[in-house]
Every structure is written in C-alpha cells, then in structure tokens.
Coordinates of C-alpha atoms and ligand atoms in Angstrom, one line a residue:
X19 CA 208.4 171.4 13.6
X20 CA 210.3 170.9 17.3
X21 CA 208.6 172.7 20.6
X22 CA 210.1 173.6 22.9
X23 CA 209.1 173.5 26.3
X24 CA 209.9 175.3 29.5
X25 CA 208.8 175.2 33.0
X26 CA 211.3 178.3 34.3
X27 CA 212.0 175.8 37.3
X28 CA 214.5 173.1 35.8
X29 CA 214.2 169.3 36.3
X30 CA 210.3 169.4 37.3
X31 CA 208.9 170.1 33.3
X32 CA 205.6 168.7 34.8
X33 CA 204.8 171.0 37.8
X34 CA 202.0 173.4 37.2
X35 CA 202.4 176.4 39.1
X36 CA 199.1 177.7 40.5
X37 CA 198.4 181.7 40.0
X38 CA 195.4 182.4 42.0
X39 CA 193.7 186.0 41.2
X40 CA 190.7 186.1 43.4
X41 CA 192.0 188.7 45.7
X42 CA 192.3 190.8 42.0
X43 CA 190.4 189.8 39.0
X44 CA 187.7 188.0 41.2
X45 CA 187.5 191.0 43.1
X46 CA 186.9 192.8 40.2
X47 CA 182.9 191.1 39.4
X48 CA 181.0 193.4 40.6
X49 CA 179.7 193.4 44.2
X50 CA 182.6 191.1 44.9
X51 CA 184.5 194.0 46.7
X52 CA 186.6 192.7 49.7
X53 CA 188.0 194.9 52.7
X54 CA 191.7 194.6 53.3
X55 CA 191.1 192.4 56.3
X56 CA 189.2 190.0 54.5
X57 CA 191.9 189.9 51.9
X58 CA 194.1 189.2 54.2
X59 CA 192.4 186.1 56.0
X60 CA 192.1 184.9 52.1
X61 CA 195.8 185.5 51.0
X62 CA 196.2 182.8 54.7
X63 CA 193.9 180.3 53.0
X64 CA 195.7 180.3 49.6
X65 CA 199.3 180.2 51.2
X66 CA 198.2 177.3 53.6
X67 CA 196.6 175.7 50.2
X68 CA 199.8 175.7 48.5
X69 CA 198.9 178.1 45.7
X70 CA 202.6 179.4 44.0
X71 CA 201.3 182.9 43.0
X72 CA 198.6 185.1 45.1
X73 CA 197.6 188.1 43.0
X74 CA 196.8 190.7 45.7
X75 CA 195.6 193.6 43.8
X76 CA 196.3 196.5 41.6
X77 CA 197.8 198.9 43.7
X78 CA 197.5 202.2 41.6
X79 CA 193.7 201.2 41.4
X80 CA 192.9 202.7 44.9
X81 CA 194.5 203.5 48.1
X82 CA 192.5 200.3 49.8
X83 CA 194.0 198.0 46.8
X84 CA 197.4 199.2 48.2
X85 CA 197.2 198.6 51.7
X86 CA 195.7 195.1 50.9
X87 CA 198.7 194.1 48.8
X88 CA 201.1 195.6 51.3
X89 CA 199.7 194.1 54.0
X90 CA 199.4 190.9 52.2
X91 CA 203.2 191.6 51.5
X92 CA 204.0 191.6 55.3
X93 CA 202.1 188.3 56.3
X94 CA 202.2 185.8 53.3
X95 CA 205.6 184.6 53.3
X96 CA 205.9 180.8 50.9
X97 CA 203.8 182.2 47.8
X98 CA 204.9 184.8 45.9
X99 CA 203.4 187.8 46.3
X100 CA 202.1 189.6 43.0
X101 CA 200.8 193.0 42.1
X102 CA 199.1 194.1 39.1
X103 CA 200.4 197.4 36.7
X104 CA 199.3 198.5 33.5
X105 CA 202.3 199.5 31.0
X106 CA 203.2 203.0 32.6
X107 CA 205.7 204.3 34.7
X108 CA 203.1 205.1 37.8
X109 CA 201.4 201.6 38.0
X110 CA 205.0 200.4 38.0
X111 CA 206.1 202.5 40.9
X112 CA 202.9 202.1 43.2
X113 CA 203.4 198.1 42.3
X114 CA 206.9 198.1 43.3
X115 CA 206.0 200.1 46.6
X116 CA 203.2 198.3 47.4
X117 CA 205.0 194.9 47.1
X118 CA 208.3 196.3 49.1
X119 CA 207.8 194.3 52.3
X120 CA 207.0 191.1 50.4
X121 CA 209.2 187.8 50.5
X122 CA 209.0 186.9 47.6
X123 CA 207.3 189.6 45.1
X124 CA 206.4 189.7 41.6
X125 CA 205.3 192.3 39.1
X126 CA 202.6 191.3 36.7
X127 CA 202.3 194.1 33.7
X128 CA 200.3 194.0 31.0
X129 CA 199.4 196.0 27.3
X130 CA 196.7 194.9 25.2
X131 CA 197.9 193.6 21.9
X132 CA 194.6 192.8 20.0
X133 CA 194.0 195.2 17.0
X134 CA 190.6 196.1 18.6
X135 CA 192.2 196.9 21.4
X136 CA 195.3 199.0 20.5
X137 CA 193.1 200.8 18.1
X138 CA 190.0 201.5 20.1
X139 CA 191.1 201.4 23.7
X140 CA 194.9 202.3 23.3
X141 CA 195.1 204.4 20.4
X142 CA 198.0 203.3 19.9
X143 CA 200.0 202.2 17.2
X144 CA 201.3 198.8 17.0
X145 CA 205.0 200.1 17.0
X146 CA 203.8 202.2 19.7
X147 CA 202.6 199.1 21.4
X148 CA 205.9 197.0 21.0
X149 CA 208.1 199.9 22.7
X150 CA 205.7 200.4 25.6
X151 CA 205.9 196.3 26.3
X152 CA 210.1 196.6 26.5
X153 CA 209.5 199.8 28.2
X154 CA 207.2 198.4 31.1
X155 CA 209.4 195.2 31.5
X156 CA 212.4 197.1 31.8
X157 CA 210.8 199.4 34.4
X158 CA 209.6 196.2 36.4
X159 CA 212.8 194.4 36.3
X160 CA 214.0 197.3 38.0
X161 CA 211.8 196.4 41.4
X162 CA 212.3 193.0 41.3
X163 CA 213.4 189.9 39.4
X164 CA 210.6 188.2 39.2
X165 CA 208.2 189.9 36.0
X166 CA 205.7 188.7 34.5
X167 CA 203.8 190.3 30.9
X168 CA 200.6 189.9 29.6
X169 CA 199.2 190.4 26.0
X170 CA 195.6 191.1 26.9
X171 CA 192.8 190.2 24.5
X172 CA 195.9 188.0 23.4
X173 CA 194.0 185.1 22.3
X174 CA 192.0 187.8 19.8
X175 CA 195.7 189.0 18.4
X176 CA 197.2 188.9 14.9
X177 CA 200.1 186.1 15.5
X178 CA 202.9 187.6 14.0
X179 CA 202.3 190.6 16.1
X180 CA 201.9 188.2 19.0
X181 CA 204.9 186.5 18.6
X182 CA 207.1 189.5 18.1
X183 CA 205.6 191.2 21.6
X184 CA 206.5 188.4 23.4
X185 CA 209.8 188.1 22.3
X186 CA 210.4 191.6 23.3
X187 CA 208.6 191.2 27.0
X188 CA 210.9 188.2 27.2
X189 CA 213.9 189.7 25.9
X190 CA 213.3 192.6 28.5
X191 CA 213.7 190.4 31.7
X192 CA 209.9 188.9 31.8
X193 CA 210.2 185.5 33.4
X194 CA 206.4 184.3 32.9
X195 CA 204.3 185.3 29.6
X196 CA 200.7 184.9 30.3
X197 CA 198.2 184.3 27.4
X198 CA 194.9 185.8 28.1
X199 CA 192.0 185.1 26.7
X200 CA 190.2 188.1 28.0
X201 CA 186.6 188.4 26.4
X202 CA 186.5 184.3 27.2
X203 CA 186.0 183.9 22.9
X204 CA 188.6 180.8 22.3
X205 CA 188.1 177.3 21.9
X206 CA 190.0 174.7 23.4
X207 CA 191.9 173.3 20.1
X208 CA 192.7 177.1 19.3
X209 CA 193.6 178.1 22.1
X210 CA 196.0 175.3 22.8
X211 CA 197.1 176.0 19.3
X212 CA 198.2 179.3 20.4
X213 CA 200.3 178.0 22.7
X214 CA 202.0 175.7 20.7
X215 CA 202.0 178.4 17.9
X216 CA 204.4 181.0 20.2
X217 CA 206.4 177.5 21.3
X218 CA 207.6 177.0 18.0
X219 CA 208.0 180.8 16.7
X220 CA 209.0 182.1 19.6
X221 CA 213.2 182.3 19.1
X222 CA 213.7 182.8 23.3
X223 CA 210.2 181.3 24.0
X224 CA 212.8 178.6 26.4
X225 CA 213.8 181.6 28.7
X226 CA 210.1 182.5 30.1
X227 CA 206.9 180.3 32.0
X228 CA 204.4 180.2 29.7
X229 CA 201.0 180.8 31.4
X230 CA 196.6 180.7 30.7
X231 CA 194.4 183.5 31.8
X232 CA 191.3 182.6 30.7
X233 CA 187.7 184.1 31.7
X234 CA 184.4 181.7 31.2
X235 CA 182.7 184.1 28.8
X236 CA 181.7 181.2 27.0
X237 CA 182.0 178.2 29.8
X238 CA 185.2 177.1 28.3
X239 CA 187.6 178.9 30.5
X240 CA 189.0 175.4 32.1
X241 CA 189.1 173.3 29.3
X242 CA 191.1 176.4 27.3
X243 CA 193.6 176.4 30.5
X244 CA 193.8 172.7 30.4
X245 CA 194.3 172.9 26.3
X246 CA 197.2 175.4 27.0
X247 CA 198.7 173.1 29.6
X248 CA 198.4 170.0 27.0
X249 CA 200.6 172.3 24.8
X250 CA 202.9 173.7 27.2
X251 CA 202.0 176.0 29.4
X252 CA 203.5 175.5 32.9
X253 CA 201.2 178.2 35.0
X254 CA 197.5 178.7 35.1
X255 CA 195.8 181.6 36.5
X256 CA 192.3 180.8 38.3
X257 CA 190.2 181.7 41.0
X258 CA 188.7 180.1 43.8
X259 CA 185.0 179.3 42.9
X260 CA 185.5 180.8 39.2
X261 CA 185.2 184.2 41.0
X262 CA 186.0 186.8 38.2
X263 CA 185.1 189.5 35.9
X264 CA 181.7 189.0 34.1
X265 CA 181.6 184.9 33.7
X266 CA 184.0 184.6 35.7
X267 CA 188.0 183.4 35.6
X268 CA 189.1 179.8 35.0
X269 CA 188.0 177.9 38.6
X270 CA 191.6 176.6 40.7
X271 CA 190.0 173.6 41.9
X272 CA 188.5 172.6 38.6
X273 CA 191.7 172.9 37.3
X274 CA 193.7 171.3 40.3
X275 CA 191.2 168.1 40.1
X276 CA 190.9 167.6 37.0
X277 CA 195.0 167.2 36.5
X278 CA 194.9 165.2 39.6
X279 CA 192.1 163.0 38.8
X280 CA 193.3 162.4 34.6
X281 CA 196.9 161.7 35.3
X282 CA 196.3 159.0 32.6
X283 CA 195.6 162.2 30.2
X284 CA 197.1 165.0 31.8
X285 CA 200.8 163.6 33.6
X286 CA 201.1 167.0 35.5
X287 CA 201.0 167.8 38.8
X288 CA 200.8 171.2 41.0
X289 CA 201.7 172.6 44.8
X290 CA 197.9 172.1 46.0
X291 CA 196.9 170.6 48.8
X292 CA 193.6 169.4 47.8
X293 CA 192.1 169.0 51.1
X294 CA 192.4 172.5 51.5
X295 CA 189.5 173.4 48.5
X296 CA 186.4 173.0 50.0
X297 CA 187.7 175.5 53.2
X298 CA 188.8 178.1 50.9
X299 CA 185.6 177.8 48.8
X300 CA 183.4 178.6 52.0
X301 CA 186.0 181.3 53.1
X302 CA 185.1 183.4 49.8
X303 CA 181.7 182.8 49.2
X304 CA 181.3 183.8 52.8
X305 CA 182.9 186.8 52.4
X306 CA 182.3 188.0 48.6
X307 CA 178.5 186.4 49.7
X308 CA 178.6 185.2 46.1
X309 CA 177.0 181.7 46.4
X310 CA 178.9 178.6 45.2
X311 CA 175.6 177.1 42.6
X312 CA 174.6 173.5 44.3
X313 CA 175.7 171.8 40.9
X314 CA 179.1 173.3 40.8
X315 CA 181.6 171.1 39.9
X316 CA 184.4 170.3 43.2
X317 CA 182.8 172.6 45.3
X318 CA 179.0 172.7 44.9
X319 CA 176.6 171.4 47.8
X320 CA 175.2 168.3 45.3
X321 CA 179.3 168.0 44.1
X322 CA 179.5 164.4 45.9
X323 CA 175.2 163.6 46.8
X324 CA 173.7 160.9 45.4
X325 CA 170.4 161.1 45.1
X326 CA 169.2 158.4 42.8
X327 CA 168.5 155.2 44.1
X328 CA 170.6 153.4 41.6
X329 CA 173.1 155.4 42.1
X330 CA 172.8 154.9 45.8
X331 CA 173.0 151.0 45.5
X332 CA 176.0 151.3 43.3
X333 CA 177.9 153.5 45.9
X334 CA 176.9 150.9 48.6
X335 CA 178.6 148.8 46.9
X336 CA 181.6 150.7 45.6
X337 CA 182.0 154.7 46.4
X338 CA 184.0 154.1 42.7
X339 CA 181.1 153.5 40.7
X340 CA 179.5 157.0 41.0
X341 CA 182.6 159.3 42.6
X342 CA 186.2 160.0 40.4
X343 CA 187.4 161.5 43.5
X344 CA 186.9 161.3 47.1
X345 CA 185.1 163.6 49.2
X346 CA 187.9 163.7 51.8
X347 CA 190.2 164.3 48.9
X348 CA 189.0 168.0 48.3
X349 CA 188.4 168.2 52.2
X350 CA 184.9 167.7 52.4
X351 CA 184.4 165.4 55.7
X352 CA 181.3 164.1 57.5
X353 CA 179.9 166.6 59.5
X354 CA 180.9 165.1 62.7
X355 CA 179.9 166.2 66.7
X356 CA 182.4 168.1 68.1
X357 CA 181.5 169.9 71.3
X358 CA 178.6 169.8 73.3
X359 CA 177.6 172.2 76.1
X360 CA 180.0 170.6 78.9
X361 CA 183.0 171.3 76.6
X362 CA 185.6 173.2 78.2
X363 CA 187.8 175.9 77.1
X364 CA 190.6 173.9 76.7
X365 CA 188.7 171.5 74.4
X366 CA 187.0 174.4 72.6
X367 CA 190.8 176.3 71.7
X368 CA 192.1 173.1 70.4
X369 CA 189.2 172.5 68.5
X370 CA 189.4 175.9 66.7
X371 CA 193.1 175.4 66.4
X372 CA 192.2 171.8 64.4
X373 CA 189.9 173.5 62.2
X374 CA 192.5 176.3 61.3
X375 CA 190.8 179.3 62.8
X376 CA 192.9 179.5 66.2
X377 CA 192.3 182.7 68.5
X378 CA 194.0 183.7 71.3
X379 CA 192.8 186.0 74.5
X380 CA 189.5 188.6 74.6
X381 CA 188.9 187.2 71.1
X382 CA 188.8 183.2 72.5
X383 CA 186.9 184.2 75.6
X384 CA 184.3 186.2 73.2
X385 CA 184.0 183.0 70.9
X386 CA 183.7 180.4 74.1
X387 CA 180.8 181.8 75.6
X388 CA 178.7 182.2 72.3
X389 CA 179.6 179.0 71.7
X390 CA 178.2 178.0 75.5
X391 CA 175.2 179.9 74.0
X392 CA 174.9 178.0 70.9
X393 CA 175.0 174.7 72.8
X394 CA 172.3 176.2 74.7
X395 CA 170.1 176.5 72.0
X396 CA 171.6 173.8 69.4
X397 CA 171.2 169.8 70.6
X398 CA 174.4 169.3 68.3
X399 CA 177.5 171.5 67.5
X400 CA 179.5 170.7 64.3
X401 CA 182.8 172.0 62.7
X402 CA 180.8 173.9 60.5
X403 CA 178.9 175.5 63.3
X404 CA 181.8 176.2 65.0
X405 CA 183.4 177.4 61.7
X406 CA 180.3 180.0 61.3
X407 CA 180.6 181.5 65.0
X408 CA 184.2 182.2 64.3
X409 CA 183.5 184.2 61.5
X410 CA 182.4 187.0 63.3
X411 CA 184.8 186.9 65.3
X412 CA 187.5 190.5 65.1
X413 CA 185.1 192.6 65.6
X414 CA 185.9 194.3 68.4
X415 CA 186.6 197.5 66.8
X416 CA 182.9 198.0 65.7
X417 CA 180.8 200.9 66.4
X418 CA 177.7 199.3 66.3
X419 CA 176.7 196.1 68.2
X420 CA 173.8 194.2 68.6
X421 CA 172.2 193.7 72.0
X422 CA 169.0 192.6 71.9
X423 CA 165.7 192.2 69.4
X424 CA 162.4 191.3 69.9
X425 CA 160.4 190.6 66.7
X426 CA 156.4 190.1 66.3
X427 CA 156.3 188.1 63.0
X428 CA 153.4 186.1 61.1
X429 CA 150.2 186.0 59.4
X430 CA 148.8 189.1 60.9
X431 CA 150.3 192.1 60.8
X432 CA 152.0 194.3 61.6
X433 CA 155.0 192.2 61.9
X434 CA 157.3 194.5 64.5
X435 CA 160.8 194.4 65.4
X436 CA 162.1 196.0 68.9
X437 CA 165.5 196.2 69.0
X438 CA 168.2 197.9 71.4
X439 CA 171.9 198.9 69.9
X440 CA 175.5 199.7 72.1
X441 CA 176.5 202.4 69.5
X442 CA 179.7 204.1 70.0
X443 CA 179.4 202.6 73.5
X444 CA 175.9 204.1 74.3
X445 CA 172.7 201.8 74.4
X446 CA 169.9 203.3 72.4
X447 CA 166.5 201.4 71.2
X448 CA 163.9 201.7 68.5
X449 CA 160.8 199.7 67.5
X450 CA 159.9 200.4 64.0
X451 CA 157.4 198.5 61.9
X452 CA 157.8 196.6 58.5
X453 CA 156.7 195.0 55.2
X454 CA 157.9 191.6 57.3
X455 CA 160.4 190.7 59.5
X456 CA 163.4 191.8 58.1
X457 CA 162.1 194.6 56.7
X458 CA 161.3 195.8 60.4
X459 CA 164.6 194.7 61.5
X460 CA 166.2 196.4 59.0
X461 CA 164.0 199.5 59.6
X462 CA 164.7 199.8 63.3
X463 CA 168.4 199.6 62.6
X464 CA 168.1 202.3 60.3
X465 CA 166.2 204.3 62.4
X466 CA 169.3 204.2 65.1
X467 CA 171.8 204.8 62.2
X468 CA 171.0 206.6 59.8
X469 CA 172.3 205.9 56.3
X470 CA 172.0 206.2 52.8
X471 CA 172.5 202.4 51.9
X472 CA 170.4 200.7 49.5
X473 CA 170.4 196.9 50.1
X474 CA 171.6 194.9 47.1
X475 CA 171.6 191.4 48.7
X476 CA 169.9 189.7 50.6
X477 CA 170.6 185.5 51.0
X478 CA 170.0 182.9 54.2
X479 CA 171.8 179.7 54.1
X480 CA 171.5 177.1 56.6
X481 CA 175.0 176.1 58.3
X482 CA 174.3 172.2 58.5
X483 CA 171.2 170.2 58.1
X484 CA 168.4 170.1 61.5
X485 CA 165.5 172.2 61.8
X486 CA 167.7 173.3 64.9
X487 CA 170.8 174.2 62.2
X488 CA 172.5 178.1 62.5
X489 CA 171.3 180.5 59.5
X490 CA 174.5 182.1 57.9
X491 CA 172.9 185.6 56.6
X492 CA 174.6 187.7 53.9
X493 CA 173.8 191.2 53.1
X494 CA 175.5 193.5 50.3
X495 CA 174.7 197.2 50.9
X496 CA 175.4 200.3 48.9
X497 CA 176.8 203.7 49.8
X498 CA 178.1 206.5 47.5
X499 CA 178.5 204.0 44.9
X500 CA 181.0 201.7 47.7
X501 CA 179.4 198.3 48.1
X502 CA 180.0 196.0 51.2
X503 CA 179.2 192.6 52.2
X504 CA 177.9 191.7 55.8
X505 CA 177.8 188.4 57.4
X506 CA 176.2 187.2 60.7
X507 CA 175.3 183.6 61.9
X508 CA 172.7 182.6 64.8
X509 CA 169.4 179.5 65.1
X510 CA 167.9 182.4 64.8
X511 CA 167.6 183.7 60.6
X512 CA 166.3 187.2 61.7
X513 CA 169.2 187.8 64.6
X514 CA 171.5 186.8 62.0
X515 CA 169.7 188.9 60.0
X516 CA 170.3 191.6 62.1
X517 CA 174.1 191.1 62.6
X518 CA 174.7 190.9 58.9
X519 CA 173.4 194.2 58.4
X520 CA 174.9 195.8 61.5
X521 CA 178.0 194.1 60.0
X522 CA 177.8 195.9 56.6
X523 CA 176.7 198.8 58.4
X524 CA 180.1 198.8 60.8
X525 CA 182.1 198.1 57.3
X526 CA 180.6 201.2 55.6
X527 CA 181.6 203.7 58.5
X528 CA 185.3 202.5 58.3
X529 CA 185.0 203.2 54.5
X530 CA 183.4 206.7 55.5
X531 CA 185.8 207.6 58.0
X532 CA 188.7 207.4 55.3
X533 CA 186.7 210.1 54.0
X534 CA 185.1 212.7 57.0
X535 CA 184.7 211.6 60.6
X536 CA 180.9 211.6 61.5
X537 CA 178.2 211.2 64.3
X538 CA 176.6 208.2 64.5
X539 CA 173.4 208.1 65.9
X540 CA 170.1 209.9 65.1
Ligands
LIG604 O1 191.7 189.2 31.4 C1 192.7 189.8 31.3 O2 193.2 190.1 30.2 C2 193.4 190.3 32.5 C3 194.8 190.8 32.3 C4 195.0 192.0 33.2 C5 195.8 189.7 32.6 O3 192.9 190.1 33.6
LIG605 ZN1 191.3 188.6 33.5

C-alpha cells in the first residue's frame, strides 16, 4: 500500500501549520466566556506567536461571537482568519459576513458523520448526510477560497462512510479536512491509523491538508495529534493551555515543544515562535481566570523548578541533565528589576513597549502614575508586575471605579469594609459588614450597585515571589445565566479584591445595556 502525502503548501511537506481554537472551542468550557475586547487582545498574542490559523468564533452562535470575529477580521492581518458554521445555509452566510473584512479568511464547516450522531443528534440519513457535506462546501467556496470540513465524532465513524464524505468535502472545494476526535475516545495507534487509513483510500486525499482535532477526554489529546502528524497530517488544531470543551482541546505548546524538542522522532517543524508561549499562556489564564495547574507541562509554575537536591546538583553542573528545553526557549526569563521609583516616563513607555504591551496618551499617563504608586509601596518592580498593572489598563469607559476602601479585618469580629465608589461620575460610599473581608468588600459594593450576580470564582495569585509581591485577583460572576470574568491587581489582595469585582461588575452592565439601559446606583 503507497500514501500519499500532502501539505497543501508545495516544497515544505514538513511544516505543521498551527490552528489555534481558543478564541472558539476553548471558549466554549464553561465559564471560559471572553468579551470581544479580550478576544481581540488574544487574536494579537497568537498572530505575534506565529500561529497560521486563529479560529475566532462561530458567528451565527450569538451577536457578541460576531462582532468578535469581525473585529478580529479588521485587526489580525498574517494569520488567517477562520469562522466556524455548521452545514446550513445561515451559518454559512453569518460566517461569510462576519469574516468579510478579514485578510486572509477561512470557512471551517462541519457535519457529524458518526452513526450515533447522524442518528441521534442529526436524524439524518447517511445519504442525507453525504449531500449536506457537498452542499455546505459548495456554499463556502462561494465566500471564500479557503474551506475547510470536518467529520465530527469522526474518529467514532464507520470508514467506508468516512472515506466517501471526505472525498466529497474535497471534491467540493475543501482545502483542509480535519479529523476530530470529538468525545476524546481514540488511542494514539488508532487514531494515527485513521489517518493513514483515509491516506491510502482516499482517491483525491492529495488535493486537501489533512488536520487533528482532538479533545483530552481521556488525556490523550496530544499524543493522538502527534500520532496523526506521524501519519500525515500537516495541521493540528490546539489551544493555548489545553483550554476547551469538557477536558479540554489538544494544548499548542505541548504540541509545538514536543515537535521541536524530538526532531530525532518527529522531523517537523511549525510557524511558532516559541518564546512567545509562556506570554500567551498568562494572557488567557488571566483573562478566562482558568488557572494553568503548577505541574502542567510547558507552561505550569513547577514546568522548569527543581526542587530536589539531586536534581539541583545535577543542573549546577549541566542545566541538560534535568531540562529537554530551555526556559528562555518558551520565554520564561528570570524575573529581572526593571524600574524603580525614580524611573521616568520615558524609561517606563519603552519598557512597556519591550514587554509588548505599548500604550500611548491618557492610557500611559494613567499606567505611569500607578506604577509611581506601586514603587511606593513595592521595594522591587519586575516585568511581571509591570505586566499585571497594565492589565487593567482600557478602562476608561467604566461606570464603576474604585476610590477608596478601608477594611477592619482579623480575629475579632466584625471584620468591616468602608468603601467609597465614582459611579457614573458621582462619588457615593457604604460600609457594610461581612462573614470576612471579602465578603464585606463584596457586600459594600453590592450595596452601591445593586445586582443579581452570584459569584462563581473566587482565586488570588501572587504576581512574583516577596511577601511585598502584587496579588492578581480573579472573580467570575453570574447574571441571567451570562458569566464574566474580573481581574484586578494591587500589594494589597483585598483592593485587588475589590477591583476584580468592580471589574466583573463594569463587564456585566455593558452585557446589560445590549439588552435595556438602566440606573445604576441604589
Ligand atoms: O470537537 C469537534 O468535533 C469540534 C468540531 C466543530 C470541529 O469542535
Ligand atoms: Zn472540538
């Protein structure tokens, strides 16, 4: 038996092009739900990383997955651009609209083709099936060139069926044919076995990119990528930080790594710039506040500590007896001093520019002097510090803003929090008592706007090391059944406490105002 093999981009057969979908299926594990701004600061982190193909929604899902795939459309210019549709006419459309400003755009449509699926989920015949897959890819050609088709619940598909609906998505215009294993239920040997299967039955199987989708139902999500790259496949589909439905969707920089590091194994090679990772892993926990686990391979805390003293001695003498990659090489550096309080502007602008978060005017002025306050407070600034202060940055257009808090904490109750709010430009204050801290922080902005939210979230991290190191506070609130995330960094856990919240809270009325203007303030 011969395979064939194809990379859809001539001479290179061993480039690896890189689909990221955190901006669609990771935002699709629940409380994972992304505003279109922070979409868009995501789509910049994956373009600056190199990834070929940002997924950037599923435009007929809602109006706010529209405007974040349009809007990624207009900015992201070197990656492709890529919308999701199911197999109908309107999913088509709203993808075609949605991607209309974009670059470089691509159409990503997909039936299920599982018997399970066609019979339960579809009711659909198989025959059915096959006409709505030339159908969809016919409709899609029409909005742009680039089309892609998937077979979902592929991997749990009768072959010959497989085979004969990827011949027609191909024969229909569909450059790439992505193979998902949906439910996460494959093993590596079968899955790569799949791949190789469609390779050899396949009559036109040379005319399309063969791709992985695989979810980590069953942890095996990057070893059955890797298995389908082993027999062929030329794109993988990932997420940052394994972000994703249920388990989660094969992880980019375990995949990226692990072809870069087992080149003796694995002679591929993809568009990433590696040093980029570690960023781009921050950037989305931060704003999904779905923590990376400290054991995580690439990008967990522990990823490149040595603890043990054996270890340690070995590492002293060579970094290659414990590490297969450098820390620099997935962009984790030293924390290193960067500013101290007599730092200028000047200094300070360059400096954000260096760590890729530039501002310009009111923005700038607003981060310089809470930086001057940090130094105030904090002996030593780091990149990381500074990395956390911008975060909160663009938010000019809130309602709500913190201005001051005064909290009585500690053994003896009742622990109190005073605290005074510009609302809608108007100072108001409350003191309101709690089970705790937080809980009277929480209270007292509740009691200045009033809301329905339930908290879902609450999780402190500690920006760098030092007792004297900035807390990084996430919050996910609920409204209505609409979930949002709020971040807010200070040396002080229960002001950042208190930004994070107003942060969710300022989130939810923008969600709300799509819906009814309102009053703010009790
Ligand atoms: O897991 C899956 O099958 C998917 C498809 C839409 C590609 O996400
Ligand atoms: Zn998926």
């Amino acid at each position: 038996m011969t395979t064939k093999r194809n990379d859809g981009r001539g001479a290179d057969s061993a480039r690896v092009i890189i689909f990221d979908t955190t901006l669609r299926d990771g935002e699709q594990s629940p409380g994972a739900s992304m505003n279109k701004e922070e979409k868009l600061r995501i789509a910049e982190a994956l373009e600056a990383m190199g990834v070929d193909v940002i997924e950037a929604g599923f435009p007929i899902a809602s109006r706010g997955d529209f405007e974040a795939v349009e809007a990624i459309s207009r900015v992201v210019t070197d990656s492709t651009v890529c919308g999701l549709a199911r197999a109908g006419r309107k999913d088509i459309e709203r993808a075609g609209e949605a991607l209309r400003p974009a670059a470089r755009k691509r159409i990503h449509t997909f039936i299920s083709t599982s018997p399970l699926h066609m019979r339960v989920k579809l009711q659909m015949e198989p025959e059915e099936v096959l006409r709505a897959v030339t159908d969809s890819v016919t409709l899609a050609r029409q909005y742009c060139d680039d089309v892609e088709w998937s077979c979902e619940d592929g991997t749990r598909s009768d072959h010959d069926f497989l085979c004969r609906t990827v011949e027609a998505a191909i024969n229909a215009g569909a450059r790439t044919v992505n193979i998902p294993d949906t439910v996460g239920y494959s093993m590596p040997e079968e899955f790569g076995a799949i791949v190789a299967m469609l390779f050899n039955r396949v009559p036109n199987i040379d005319k399309a990119v063969l791709s992985t989708h695989c979810h980590n139902d069953l942890g095996l999500a990057v070893a059955n990528s890797l298995a389908g790259v082993a027999n062929g496949a030329r794109q993988v589909e990932c997420t940052i930080n394994g972000l994703g439905e249920r388990a989660g969707n094969a992880a980019l920089e375990e995949i990226v790594m692990a072809l870069r590091t087992r080149q003796d194994l694995m002679p591929f090679h993809t568009n990433i710039k590696t040093e980029h990772i570690t960023r781009a892993s921050r950037l989305v926990s931060t704003i999904t506040g779905f923590a990376v686990q400290p054991n995580k391979a690439i990008v967990g805390a522990n990823a490149f500590a040595h603890e043990s003293g054996i270890h340690q001695d070995g590492m002293l003498k060579s970094a290659q007896t414990y590490e297969i990659m450098t820390p620099e090489s997935v962009g984790l550096a030293e924390s290193k001093l960067v500013m101290g309080k007599h730092s200028g502007r000047h200094a300070f602008r360059k400096k954000l520019e260096e760590l890729g978060v530039p501002l310009e005017g009111d923005a700038l002025e607003d981060a310089f002097h809470r930086f001057k306050d940090l130094a105030d407070k904090k002996k030593d600034v780091f990149d990381e510090d500074l990395r956390a202060l911008v975060e909160e940055e663009g938010r000019e257009n809130d309602r709500i803003r913190l201005v001051s808090l005064h909290v009585v904490a500690g053994t003896t109750g009742p622990q109190t929090a005073a605290i005074e709010l510009e609302i809608d430009g108007e100072t108001k204050s409350h003191t309101a008592q709690g089970d705790g801290p937080v809980d009277a922080t929480f209270k007292a902005v509740a009691a200045l706007v009033p809301n329905e939210a339930t908290l879902q979230l609450y999780q402190v991290h500690a920006v760098t090391a030092g007792m004297d190191a900035q807390a990084v506070v996430t919050v996910r609130v609920i409204e209505d059944g609409k979930s949002v995330n709020g971040q807010g960094a200070d040396t002080d856990t229960l002001v950042a406490s208190a930004r994070a919240y107003i942060n969710a809270l300022n989130k939810l009325l923008v969600k709300r105002k799509k819906h009814a203007p309102e009053a703010l303030s009790a």
